[in-house]
Backbone as JSON Lines, residues from 0, in Angstrom:
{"i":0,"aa":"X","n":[118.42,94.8,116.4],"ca":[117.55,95.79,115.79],"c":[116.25,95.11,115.37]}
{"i":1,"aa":"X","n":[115.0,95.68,115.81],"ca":[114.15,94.67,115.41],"c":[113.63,95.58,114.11]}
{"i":2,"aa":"X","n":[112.45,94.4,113.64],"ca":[112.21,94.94,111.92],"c":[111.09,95.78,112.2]}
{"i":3,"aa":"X","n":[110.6,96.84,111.0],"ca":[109.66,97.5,111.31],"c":[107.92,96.38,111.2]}
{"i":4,"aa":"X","n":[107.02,97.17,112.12],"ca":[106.03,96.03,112.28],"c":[104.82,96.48,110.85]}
{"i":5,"aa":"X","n":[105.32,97.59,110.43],"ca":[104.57,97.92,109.57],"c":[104.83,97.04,108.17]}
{"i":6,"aa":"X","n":[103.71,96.54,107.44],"ca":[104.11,95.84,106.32],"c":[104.32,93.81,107.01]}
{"i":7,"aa":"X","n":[104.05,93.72,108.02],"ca":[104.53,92.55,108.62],"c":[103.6,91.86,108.49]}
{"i":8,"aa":"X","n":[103.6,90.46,108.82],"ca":[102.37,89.38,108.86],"c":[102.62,88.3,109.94]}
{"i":9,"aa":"X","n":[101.63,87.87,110.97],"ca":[101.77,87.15,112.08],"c":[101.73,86.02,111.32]}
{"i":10,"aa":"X","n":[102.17,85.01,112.37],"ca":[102.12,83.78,111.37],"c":[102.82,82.65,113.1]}
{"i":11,"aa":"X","n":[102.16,81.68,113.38],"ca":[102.87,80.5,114.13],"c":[103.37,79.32,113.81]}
{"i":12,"aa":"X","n":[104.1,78.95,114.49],"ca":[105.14,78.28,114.33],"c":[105.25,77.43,115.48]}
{"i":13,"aa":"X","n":[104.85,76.06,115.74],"ca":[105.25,74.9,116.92],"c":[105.24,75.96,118.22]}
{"i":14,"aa":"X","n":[103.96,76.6,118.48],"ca":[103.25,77.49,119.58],"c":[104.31,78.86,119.58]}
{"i":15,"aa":"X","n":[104.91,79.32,118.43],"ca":[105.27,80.31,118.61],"c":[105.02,81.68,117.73]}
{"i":16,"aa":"X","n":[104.43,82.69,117.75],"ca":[104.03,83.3,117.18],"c":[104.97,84.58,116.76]}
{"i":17,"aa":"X","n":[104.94,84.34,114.94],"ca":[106.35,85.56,114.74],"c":[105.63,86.25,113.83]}
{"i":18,"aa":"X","n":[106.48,87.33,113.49],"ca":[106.14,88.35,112.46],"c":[106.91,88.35,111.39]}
{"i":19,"aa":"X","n":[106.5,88.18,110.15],"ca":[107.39,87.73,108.82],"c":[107.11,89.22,108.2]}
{"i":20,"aa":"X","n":[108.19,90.03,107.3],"ca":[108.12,90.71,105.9],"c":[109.02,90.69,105.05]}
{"i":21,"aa":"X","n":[108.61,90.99,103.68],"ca":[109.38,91.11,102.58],"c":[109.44,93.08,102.43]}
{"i":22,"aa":"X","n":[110.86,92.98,102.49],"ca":[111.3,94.99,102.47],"c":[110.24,95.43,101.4]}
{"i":23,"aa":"X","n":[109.69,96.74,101.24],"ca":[108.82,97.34,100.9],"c":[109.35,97.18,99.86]}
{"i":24,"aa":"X","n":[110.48,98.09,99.9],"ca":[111.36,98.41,97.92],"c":[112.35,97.3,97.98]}
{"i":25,"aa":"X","n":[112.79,97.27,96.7],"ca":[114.3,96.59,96.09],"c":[115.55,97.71,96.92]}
{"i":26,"aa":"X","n":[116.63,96.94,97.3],"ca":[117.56,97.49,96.96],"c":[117.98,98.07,95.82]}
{"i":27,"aa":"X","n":[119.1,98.9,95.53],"ca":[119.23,98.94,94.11],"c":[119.57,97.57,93.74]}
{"i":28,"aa":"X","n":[120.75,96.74,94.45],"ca":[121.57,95.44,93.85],"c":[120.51,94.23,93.67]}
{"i":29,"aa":"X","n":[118.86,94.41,94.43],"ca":[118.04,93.34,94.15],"c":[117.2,93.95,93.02]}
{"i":30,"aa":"X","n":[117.04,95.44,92.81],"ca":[116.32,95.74,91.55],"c":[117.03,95.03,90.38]}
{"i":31,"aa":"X","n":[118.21,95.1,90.06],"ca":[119.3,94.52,89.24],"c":[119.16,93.62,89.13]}
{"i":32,"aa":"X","n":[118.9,92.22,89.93],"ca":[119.02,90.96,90.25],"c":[120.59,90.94,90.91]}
{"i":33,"aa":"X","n":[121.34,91.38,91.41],"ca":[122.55,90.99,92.22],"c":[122.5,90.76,93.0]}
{"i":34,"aa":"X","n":[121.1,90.7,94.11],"ca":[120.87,90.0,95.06],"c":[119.89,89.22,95.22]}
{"i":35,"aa":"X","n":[119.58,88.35,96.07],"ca":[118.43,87.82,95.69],"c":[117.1,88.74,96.6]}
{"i":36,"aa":"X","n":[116.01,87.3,96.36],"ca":[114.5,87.95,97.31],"c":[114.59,87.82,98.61]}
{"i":37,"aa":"X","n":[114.86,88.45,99.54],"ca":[114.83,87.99,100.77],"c":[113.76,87.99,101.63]}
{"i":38,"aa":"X","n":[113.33,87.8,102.83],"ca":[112.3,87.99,104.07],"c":[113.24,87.96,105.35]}
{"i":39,"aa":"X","n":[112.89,88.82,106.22],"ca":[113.06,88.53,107.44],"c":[111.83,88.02,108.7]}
{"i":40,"aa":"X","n":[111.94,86.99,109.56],"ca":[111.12,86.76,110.79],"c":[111.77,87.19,111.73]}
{"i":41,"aa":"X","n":[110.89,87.75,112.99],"ca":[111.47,87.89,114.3],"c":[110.1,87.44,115.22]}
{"i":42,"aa":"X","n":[110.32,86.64,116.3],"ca":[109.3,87.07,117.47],"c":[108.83,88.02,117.82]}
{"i":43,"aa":"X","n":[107.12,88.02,117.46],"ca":[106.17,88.55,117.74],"c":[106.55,89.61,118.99]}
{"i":44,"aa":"X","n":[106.43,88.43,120.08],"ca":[106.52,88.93,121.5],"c":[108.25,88.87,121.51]}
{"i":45,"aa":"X","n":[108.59,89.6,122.3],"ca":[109.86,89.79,122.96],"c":[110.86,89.27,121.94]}
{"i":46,"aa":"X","n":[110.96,90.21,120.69],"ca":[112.06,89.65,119.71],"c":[113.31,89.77,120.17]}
{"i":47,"aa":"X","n":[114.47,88.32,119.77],"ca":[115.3,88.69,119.95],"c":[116.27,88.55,118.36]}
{"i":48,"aa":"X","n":[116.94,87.55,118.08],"ca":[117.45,87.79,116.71],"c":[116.68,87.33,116.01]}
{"i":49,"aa":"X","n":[117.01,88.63,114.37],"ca":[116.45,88.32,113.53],"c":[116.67,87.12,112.31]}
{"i":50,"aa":"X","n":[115.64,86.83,112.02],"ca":[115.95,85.47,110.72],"c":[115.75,86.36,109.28]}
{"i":51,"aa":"X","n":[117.5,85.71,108.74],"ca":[116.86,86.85,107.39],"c":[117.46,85.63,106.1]}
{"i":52,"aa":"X","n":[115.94,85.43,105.44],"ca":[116.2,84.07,104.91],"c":[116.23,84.77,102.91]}
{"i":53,"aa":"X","n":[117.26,84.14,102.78],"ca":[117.67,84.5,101.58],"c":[117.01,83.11,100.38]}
{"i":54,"aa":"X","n":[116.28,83.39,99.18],"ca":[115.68,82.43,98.58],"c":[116.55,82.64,96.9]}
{"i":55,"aa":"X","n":[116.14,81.75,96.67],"ca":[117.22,81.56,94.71],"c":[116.5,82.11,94.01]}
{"i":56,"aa":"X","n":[115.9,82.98,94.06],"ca":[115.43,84.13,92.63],"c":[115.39,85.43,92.89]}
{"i":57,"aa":"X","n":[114.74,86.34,92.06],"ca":[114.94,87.26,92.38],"c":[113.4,87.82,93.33]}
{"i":58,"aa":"X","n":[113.34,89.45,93.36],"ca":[111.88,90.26,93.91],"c":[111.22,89.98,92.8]}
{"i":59,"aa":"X","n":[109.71,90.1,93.37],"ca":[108.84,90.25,92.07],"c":[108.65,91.45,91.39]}
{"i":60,"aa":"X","n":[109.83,92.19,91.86],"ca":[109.79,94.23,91.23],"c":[111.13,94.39,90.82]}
{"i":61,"aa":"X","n":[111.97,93.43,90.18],"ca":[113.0,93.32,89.79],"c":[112.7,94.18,88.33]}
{"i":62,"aa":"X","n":[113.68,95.04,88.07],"ca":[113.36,95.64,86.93],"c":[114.76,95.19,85.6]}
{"i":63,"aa":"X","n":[115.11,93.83,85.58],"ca":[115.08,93.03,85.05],"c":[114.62,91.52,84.01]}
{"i":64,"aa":"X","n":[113.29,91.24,84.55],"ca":[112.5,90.53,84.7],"c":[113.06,89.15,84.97]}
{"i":65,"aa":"X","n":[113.92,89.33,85.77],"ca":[114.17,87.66,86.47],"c":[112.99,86.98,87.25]}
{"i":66,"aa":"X","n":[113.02,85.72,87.2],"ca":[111.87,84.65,87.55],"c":[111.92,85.15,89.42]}
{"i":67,"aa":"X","n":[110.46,84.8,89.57],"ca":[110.85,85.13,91.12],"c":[109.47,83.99,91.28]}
{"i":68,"aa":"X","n":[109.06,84.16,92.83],"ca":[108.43,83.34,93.51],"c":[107.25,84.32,94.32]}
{"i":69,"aa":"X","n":[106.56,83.75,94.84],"ca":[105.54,84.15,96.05],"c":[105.5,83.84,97.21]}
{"i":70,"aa":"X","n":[105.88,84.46,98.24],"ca":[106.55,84.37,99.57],"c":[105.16,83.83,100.27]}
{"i":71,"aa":"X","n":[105.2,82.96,100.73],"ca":[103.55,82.2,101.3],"c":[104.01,81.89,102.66]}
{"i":72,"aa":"X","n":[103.09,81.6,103.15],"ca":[103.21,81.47,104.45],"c":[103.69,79.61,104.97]}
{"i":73,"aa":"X","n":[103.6,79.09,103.81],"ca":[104.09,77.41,103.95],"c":[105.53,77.31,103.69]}
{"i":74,"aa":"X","n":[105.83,78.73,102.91],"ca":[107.6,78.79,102.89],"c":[107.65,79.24,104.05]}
{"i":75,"aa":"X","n":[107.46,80.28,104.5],"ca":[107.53,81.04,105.72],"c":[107.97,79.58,107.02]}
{"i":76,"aa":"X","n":[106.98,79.23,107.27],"ca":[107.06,78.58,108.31],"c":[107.51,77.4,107.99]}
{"i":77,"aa":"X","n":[108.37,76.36,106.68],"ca":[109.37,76.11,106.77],"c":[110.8,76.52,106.74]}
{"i":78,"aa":"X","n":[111.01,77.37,106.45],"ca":[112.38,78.24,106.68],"c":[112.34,78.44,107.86]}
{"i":79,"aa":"X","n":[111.37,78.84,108.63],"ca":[111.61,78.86,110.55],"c":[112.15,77.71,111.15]}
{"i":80,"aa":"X","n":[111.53,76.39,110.53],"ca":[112.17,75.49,111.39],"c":[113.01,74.85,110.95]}
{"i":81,"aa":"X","n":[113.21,75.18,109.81],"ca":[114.97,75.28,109.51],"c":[116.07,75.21,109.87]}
{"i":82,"aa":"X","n":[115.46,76.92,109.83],"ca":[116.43,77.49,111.31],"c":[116.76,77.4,112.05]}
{"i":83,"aa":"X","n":[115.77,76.89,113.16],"ca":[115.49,76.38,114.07],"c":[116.2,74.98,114.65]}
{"i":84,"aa":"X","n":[115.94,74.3,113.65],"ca":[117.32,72.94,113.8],"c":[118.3,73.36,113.5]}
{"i":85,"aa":"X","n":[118.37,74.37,112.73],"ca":[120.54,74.41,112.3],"c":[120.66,75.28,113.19]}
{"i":86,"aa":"X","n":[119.88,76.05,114.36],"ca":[120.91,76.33,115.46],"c":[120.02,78.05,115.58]}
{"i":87,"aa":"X","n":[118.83,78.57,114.9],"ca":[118.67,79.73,115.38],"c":[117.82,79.8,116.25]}
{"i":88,"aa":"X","n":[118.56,80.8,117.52],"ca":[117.52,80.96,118.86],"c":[116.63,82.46,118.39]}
{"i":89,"aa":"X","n":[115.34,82.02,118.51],"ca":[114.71,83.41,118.15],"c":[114.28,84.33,119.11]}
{"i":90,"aa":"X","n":[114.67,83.76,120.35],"ca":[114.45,84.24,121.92],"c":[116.22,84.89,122.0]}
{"i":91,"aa":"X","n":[116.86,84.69,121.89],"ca":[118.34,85.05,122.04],"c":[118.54,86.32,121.21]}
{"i":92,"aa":"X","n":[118.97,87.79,122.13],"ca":[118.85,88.73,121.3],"c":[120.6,88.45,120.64]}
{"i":93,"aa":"X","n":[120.78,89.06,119.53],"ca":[122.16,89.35,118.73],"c":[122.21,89.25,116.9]}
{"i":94,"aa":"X","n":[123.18,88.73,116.47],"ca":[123.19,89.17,115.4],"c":[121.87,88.5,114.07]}
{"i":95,"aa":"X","n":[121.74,89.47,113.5],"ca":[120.69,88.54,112.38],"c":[121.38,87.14,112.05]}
{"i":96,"aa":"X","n":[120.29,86.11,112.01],"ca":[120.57,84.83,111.76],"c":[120.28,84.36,109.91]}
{"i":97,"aa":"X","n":[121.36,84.2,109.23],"ca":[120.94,83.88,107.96],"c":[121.16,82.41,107.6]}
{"i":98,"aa":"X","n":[119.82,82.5,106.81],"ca":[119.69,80.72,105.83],"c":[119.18,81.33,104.79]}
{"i":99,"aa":"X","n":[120.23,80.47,104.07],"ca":[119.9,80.25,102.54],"c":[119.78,79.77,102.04]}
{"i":100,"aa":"X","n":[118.27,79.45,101.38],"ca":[117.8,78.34,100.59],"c":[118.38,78.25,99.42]}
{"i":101,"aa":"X","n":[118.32,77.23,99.06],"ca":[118.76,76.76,97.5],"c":[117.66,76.36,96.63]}
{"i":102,"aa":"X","n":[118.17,76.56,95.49],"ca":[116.57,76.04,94.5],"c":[116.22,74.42,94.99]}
{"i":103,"aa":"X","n":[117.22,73.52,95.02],"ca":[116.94,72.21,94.81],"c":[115.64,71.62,96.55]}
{"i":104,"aa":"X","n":[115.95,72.95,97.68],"ca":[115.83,72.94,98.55],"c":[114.25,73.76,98.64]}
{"i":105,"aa":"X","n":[113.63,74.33,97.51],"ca":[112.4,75.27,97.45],"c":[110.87,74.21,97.42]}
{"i":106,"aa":"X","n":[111.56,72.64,96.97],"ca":[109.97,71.82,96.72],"c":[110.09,70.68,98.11]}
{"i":107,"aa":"X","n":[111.07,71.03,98.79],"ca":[110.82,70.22,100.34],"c":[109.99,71.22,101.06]}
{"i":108,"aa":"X","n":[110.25,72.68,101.01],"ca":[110.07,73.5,101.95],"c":[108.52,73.92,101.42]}
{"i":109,"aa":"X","n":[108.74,73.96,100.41],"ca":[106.74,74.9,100.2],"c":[105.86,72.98,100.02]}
{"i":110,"aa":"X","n":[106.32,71.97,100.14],"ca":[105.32,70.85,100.05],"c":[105.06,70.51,98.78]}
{"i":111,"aa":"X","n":[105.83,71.29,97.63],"ca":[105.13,71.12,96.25],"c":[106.41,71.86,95.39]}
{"i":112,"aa":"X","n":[106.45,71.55,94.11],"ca":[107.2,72.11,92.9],"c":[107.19,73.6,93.36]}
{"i":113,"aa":"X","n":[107.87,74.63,93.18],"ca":[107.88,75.96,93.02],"c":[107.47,76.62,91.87]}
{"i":114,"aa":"X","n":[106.6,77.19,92.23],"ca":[105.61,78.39,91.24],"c":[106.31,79.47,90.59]}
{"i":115,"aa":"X","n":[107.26,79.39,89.62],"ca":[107.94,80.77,89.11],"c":[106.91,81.4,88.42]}
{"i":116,"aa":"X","n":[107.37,83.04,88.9],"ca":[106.47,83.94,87.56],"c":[107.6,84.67,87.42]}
{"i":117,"aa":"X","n":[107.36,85.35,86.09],"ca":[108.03,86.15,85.24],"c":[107.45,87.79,85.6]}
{"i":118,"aa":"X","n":[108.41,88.49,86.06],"ca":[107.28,89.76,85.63],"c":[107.23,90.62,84.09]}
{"i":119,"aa":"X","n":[106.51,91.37,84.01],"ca":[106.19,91.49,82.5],"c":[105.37,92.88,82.73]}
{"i":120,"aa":"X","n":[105.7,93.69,81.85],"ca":[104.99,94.99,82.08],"c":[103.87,95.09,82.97]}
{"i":121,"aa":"X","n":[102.55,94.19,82.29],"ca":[101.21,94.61,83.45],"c":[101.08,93.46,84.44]}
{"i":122,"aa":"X","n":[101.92,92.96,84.68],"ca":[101.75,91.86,85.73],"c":[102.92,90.66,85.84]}
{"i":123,"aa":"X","n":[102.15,89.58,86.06],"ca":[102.73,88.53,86.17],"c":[102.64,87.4,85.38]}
{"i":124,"aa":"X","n":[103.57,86.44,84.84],"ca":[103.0,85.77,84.02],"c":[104.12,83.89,84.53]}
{"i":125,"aa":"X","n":[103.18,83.1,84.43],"ca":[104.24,81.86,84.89],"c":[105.35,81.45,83.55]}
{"i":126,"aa":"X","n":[106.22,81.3,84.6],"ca":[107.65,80.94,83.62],"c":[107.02,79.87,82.48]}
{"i":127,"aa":"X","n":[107.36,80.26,81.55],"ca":[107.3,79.24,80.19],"c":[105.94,80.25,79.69]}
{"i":128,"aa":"X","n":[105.59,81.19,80.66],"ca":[103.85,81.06,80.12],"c":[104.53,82.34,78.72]}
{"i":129,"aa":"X","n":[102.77,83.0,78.13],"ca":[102.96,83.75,77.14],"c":[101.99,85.07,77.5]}
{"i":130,"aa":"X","n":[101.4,85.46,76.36],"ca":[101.06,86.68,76.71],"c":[99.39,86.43,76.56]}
{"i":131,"aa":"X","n":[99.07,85.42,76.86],"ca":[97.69,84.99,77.08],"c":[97.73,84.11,78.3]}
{"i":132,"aa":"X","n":[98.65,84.15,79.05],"ca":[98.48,84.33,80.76],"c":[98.56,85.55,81.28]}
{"i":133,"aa":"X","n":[97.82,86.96,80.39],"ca":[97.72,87.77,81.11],"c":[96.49,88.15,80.9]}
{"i":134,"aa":"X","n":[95.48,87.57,82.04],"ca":[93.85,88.16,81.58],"c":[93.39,89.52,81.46]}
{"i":135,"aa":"X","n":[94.34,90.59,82.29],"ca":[94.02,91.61,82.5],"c":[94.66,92.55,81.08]}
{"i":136,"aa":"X","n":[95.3,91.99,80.08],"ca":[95.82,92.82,79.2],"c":[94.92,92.57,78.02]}
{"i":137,"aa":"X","n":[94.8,93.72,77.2],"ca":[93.73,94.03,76.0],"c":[94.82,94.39,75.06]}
{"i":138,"aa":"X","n":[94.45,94.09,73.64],"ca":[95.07,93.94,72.64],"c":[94.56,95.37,72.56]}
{"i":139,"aa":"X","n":[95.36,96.6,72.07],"ca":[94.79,97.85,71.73],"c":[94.22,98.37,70.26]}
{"i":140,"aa":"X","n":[95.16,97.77,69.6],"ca":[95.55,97.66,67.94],"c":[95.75,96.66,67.35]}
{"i":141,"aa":"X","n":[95.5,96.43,66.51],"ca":[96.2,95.02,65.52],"c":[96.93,95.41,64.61]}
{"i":142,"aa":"X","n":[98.1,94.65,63.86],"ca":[98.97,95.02,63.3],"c":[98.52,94.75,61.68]}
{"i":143,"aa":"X","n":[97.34,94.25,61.5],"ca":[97.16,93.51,59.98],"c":[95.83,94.92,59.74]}
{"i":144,"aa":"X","n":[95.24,95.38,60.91],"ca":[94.11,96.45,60.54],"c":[95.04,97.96,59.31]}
{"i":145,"aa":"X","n":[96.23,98.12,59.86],"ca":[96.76,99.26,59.0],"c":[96.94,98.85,57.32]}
């Protein structure tokens, strides 16, 4: 079954050109956090199985506020070749091919420490951060004016 192309992003890979997305909505079990964030890749041209790569946090629309990540294209295209060595043919049509990253496994693959954010009513805010990592929010009231 290939993925829909709508919502997708091209992206290459060692001369091969695929199409990466993250599902529009949450499941209910990933709104929850019971599942994690996932993405799937398939070949661009002539897809055959899909890669559906499972990561250690949650969506960034988790209505929980579990820590999540930003799906970039330097994760992207290490999780392909991943894959790729542990055995997935992306030319071979059949069943979805899954890898699952592990946290300890997130600062080989993006080149660098992993970026958690928190979500938080009007946005996003980095793990540990406070409520002055949110530039876009205005104090409405003060509590000492009454």
């Amino acid at each position: 079954m290939a993925m829909p192309k709508k919502g997708s992003r091209l992206i290459t890979v060692d001369a091969t050109v695929f199409r990466w997305r993250v599902s529009h909505k949450p499941t209910y079990s990933q709104g929850n956090d019971w599942s994690p964030l996932t993405f799937a890749v398939e070949r661009a041209e002539e897809p055959g199985s899909v890669l559906v790569v499972s990561l250690p946090c949650a969506r960034p629309d988790n209505w929980v506020g579990q820590r999540t990540i930003t799906v970039r294209p330097v994760l992207v295209s290490g999780c392909i070749r991943r894959a790729v060595e542990q055995g997935w043919n992306s030319g071979q049509p059949g069943a979805p091919y899954s890898l699952s990253v592990a946290e300890d496994e997130l600062a080989a693959l993006l080149g660098e420490a992993p970026q958690y954010l928190i979500p938080f009513l009007w946005g996003m805010i980095p793990e540990g951060g406070g409520i002055k990592d949110l530039p876009r929010c205005t104090q409405i009231w003060s509590r000492d004016e009454h």
